[in-house]
Coordinates of C-alpha atoms and ligand atoms in Angstrom, one line a residue:
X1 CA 6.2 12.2 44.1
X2 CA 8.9 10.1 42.5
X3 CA 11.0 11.5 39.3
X4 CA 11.0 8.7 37.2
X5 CA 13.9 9.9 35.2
X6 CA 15.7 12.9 34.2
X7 CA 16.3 12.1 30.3
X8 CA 14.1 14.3 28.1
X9 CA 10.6 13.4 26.9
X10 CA 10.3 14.2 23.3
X11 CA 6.7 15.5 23.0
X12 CA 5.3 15.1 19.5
X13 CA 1.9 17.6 18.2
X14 CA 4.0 19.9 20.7
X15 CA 2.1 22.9 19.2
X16 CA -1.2 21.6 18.9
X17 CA -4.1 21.4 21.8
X18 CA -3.2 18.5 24.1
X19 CA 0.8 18.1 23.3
X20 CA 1.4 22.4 24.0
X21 CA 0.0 21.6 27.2
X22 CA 1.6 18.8 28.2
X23 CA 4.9 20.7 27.6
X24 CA 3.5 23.3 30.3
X25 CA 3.2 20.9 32.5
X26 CA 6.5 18.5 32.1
X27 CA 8.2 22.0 32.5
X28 CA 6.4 23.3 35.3
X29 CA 7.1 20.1 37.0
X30 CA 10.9 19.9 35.9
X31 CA 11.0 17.3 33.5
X32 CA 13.3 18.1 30.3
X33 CA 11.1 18.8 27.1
X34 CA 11.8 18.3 23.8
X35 CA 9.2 19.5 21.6
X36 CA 9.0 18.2 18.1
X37 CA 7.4 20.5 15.5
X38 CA 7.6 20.6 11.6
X39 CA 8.3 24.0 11.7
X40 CA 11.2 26.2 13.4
X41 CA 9.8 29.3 13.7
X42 CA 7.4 27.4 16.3
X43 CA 9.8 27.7 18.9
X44 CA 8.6 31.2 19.5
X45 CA 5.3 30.0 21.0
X46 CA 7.2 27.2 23.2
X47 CA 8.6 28.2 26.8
X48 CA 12.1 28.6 27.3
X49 CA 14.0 26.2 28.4
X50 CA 12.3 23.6 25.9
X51 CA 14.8 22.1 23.7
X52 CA 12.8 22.6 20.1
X53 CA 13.8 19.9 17.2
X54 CA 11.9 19.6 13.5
X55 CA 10.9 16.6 12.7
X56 CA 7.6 15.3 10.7
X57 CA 6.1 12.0 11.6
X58 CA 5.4 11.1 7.6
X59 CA 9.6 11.1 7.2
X60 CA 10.7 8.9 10.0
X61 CA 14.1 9.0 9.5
X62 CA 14.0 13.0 10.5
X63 CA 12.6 11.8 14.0
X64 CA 16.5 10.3 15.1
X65 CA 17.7 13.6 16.5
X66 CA 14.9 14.4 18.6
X67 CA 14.5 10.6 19.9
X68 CA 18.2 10.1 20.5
X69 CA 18.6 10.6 24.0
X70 CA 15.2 10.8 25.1
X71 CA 14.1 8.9 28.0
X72 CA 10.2 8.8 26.7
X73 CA 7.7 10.1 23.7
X74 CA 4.5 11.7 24.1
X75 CA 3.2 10.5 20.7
X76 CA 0.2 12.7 18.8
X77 CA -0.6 11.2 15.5
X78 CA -2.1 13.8 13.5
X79 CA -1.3 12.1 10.3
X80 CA -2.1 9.5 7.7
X81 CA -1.3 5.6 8.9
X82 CA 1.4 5.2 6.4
X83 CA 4.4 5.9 8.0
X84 CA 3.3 4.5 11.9
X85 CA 5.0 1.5 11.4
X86 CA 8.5 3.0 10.4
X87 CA 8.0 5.6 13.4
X88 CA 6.9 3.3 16.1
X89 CA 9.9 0.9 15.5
X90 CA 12.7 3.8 15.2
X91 CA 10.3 5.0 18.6
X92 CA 11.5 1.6 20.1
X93 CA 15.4 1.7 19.0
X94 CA 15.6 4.4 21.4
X95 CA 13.0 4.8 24.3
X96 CA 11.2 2.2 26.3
X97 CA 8.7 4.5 27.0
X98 CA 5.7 5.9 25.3
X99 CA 2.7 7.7 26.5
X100 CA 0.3 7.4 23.0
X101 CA -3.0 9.8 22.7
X102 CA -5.4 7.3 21.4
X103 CA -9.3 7.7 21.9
X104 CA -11.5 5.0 23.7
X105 CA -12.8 3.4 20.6
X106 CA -12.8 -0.1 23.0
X107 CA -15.4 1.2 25.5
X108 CA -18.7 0.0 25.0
X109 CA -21.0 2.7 24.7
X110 CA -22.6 3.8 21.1
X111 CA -20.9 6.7 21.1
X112 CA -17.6 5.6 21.0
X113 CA -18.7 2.4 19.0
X114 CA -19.7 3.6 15.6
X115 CA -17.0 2.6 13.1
X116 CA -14.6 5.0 11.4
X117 CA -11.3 5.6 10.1
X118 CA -9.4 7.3 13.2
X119 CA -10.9 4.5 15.7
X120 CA -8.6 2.3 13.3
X121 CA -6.0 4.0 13.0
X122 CA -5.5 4.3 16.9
X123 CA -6.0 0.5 17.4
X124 CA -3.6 0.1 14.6
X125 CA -1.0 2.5 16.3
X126 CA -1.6 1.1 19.7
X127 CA -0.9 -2.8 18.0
X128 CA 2.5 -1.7 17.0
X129 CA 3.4 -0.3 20.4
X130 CA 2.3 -3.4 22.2
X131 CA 4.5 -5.3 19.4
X132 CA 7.5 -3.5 19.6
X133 CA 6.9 -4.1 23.7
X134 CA 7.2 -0.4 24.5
X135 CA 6.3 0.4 28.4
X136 CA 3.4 2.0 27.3
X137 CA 0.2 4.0 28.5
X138 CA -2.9 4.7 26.2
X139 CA -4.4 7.8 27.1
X140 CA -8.3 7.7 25.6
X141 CA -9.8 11.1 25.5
X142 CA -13.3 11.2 25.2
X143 CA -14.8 14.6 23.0
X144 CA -12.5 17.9 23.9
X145 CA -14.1 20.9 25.4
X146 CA -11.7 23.2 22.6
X147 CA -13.7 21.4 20.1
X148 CA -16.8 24.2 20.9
X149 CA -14.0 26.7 20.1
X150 CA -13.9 25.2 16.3
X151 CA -17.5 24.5 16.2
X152 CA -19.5 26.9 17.8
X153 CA -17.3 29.9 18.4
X154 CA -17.3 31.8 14.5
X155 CA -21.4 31.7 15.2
X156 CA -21.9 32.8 18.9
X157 CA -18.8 36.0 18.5
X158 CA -21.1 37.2 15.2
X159 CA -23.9 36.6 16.3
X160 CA -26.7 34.5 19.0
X161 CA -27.5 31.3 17.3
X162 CA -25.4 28.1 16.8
X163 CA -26.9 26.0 14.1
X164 CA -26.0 22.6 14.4
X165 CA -27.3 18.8 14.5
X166 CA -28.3 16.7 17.5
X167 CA -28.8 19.3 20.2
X168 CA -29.7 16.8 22.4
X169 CA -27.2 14.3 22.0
X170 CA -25.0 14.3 25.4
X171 CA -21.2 14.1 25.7
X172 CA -19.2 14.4 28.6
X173 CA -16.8 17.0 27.3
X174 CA -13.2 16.9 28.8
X175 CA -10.7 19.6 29.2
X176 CA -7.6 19.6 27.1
X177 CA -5.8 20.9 29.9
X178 CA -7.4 18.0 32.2
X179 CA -6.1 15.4 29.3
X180 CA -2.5 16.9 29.0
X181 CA -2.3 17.2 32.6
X182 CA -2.7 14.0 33.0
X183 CA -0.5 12.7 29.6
X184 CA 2.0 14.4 31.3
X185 CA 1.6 12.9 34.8
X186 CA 2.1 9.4 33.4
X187 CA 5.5 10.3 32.0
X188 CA 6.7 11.9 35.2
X189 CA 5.2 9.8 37.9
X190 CA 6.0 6.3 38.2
X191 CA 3.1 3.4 38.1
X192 CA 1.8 4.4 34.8
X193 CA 3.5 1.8 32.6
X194 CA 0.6 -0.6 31.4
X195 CA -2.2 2.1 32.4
X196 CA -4.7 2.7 29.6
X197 CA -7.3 5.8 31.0
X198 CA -10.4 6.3 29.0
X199 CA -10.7 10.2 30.3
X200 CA -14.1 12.2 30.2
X201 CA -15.4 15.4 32.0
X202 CA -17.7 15.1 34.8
X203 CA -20.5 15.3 33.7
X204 CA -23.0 14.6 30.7
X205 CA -24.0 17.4 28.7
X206 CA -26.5 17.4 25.4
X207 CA -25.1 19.5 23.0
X208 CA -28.0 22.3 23.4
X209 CA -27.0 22.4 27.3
X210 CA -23.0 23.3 26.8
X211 CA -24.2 25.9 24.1
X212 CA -26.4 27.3 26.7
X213 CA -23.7 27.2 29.0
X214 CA -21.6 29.3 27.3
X215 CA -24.4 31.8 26.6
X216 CA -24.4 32.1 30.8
X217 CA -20.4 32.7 30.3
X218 CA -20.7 34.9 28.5
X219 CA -24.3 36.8 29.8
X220 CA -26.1 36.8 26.7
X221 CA -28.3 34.2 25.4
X222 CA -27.3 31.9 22.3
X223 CA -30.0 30.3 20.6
X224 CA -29.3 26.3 19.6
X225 CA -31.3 25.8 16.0
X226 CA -31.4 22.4 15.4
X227 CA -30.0 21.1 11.6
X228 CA -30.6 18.2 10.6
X229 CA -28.0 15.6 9.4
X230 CA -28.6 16.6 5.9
X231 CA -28.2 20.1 6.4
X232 CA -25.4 20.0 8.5
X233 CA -24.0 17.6 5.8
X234 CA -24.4 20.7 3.2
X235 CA -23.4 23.5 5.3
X236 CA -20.3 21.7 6.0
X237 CA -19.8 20.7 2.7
X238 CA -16.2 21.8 0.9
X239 CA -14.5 23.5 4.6
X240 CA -14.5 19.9 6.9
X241 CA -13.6 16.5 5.8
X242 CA -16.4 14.6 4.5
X243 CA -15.1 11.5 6.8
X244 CA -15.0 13.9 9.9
X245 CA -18.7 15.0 9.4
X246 CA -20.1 11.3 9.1
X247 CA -17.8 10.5 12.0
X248 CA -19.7 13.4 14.3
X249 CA -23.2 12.4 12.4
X250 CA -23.0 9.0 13.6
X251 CA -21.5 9.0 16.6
X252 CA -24.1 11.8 18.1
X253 CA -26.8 9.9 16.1
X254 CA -25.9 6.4 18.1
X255 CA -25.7 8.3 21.7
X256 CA -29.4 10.0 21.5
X257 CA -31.3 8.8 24.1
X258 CA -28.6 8.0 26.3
X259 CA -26.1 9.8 28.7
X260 CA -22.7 10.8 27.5
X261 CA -20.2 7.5 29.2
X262 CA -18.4 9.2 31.9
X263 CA -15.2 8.1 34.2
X264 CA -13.6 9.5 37.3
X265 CA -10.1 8.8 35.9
X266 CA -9.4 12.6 35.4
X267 CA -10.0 13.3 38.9
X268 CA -8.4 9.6 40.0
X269 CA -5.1 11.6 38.6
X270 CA -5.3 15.2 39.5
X271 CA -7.6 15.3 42.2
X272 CA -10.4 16.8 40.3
X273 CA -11.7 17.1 36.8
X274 CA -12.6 20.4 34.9
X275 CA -16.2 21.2 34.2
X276 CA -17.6 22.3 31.1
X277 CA -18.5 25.9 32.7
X278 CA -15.0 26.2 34.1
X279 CA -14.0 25.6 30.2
X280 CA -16.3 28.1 28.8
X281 CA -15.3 30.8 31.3
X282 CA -11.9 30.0 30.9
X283 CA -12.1 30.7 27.4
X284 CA -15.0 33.2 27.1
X285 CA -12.5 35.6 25.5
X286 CA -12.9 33.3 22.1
X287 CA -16.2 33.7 22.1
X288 CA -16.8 37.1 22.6
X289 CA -18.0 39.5 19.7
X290 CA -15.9 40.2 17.5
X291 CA -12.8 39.5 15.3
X292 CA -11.0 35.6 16.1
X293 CA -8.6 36.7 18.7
X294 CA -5.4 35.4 17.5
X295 CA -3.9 32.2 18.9
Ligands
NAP301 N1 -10.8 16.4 19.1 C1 -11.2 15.5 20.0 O1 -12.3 15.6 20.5 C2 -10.4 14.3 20.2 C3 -10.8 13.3 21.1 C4 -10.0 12.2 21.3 C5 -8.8 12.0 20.7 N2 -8.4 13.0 19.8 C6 -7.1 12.8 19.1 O2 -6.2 13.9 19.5 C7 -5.2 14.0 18.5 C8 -5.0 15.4 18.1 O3 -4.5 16.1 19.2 P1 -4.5 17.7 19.2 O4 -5.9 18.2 19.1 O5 -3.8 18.1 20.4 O6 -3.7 18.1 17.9 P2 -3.8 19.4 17.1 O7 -4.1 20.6 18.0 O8 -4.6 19.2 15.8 O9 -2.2 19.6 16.7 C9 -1.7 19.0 15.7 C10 -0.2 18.8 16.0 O10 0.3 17.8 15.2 C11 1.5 18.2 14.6 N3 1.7 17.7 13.3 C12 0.9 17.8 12.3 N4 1.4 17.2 11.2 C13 2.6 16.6 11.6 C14 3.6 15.9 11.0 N5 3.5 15.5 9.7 N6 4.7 15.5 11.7 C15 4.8 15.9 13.0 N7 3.9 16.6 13.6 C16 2.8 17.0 13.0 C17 1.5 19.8 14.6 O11 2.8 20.2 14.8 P3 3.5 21.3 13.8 O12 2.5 22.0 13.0 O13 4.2 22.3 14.8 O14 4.5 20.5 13.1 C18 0.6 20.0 15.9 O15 1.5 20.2 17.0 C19 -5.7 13.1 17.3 O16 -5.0 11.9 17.3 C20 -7.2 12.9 17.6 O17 -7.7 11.8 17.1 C21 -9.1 14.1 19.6

């Protein structure tokens, strides 16, 4: 395997799902991290040897410490658009190298097809890093496995039933650590520059099956009661984003009928992909009765 280089890679959304990961791996494989977070006190729940600097992506200006010196940026954009233009050109003063977490709102299929506000916001973000002629590689995660843990998780640990829309709308769900794993191999292996990976898991996977699946984890059955858009609209109503919920509601609406779009890119990378079973057992622990264990 060939180091690339030995300058730093800032990693932005360092604490959150993909980008905590993706500092695992940089330091397991001996890259220099720099993990950017908002808050100080986050550098408790980073490994040592990270170098921790604050910075917040909607004041660009307090990015300049942690970009001078790096030798690439794993960018997460977790925020609104109006600040990506400021951040991707300061981005370019310093690095010529950016691996960007986008989502694969190009590939045809009609679950990745239905309009919505973060597809534009990703084909925005990835526009200005084409302009400002950053070596770039697009990373395009298809549905996370974790996102069972938000959904589904406060029903199955209280009780057996997950009430929810669509149970038969299939996804391929990927592993976060599958996604990071490989974020992190593009910045420390050479030949990624130019690479744009639409990722998925293996295999496709209605939405009644992986609930099933983690009743088998965890060796009690959950029941999947079937909402429909409506109700899931209410019951979601004042605790998720209304544009979140019609993003889910159309997008699951537009796939029935049809298998999840899957790609061997994940195992292309790594040498094998994650399944949704290995996720679920992996993580049984957050579903089991109970309080929320604590992150
Ligand atoms: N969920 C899915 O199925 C899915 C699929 C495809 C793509 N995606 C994309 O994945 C991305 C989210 O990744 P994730 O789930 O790993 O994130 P996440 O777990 O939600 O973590 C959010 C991260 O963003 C950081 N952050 C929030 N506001 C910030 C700000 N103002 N300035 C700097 N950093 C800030 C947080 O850091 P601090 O709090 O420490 O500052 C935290 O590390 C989104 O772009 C989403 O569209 C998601």
């Amino acid at each position: 395997m060939t180091r690339a280089r030995v300058a730093p890679v800032l990693v932005t959304g360092a604490t959150g799902r993909v980008g905590r990961a993706v500092v695992d791996v940089l330091i397991d494989a001996g890259v220099p991290v720099r993990a950017l977070t908002r808050r100080s006190e986050a550098a408790a729940a980073l490994p040592a040897g990270v170098e921790v600097v604050t910075g917040d992506l909607t004041v660009p200006e307090s990015l300049d410490a942690g970009l001078r010196g790096a030798g690439a940026v794993f960018l997460v954009w977790t925020v609104p658009p109006a600040t990506a233009a400021a951040v991707v050109e300061r981005l370019a003063t310093d690095v010529r190298r950016v691996v960007f977490l986008s989502s694969p709102h190009q590939t045809p299929h009609p679950f990745f097809q239905q309009p919505n506000p973060m597809a534009v916001l990703h084909a925005d973000i990835e526009r200005l890093i084409a302009a400002a002629g950053l070596q770039a590689t697009i990373i395009r995660p298809g549905m996370f496995a974790s996102n069972a843990l938000f959904w589904w998780a406060p029903a199955i640990r209280t009780g057996d039933a997950v009430r929810w829309p669509y149970g038969a709308a299939e996804t391929a769900p990927v592993d976060d650590r599958d996604v990071a794993a490989v974020a992190a191999a593009t910045l420390y292996q050479d030949g990624h520059a130019g690479g744009d990976y639409v990722l998925t898991g293996p295999e496709s996977l209605s939405q009644a099956e992986q609930v099933r699946i983690i009743g088998e984890v965890l060796g009690r059955p959950i029941t999947f009661e079937e909402l429909s858009p409506e109700e899931f609209r209410r019951e979601t109503e004042g605790s998720w984003p209304r544009p979140v919920v019609d993003m889910l509601l159309d997008a699951w609406g537009a796939t029935m009928g049809r298998p999840a779009y899957i790609t061997s890119t994940v195992a292309g990378i790594l040498g094998s992909a994650r399944s949704f079973r290995q996720w679920a057992a992996d993580h049984a622990t957050a579903f089991a009765e109970g309080p929320a264990p604590s992150s």
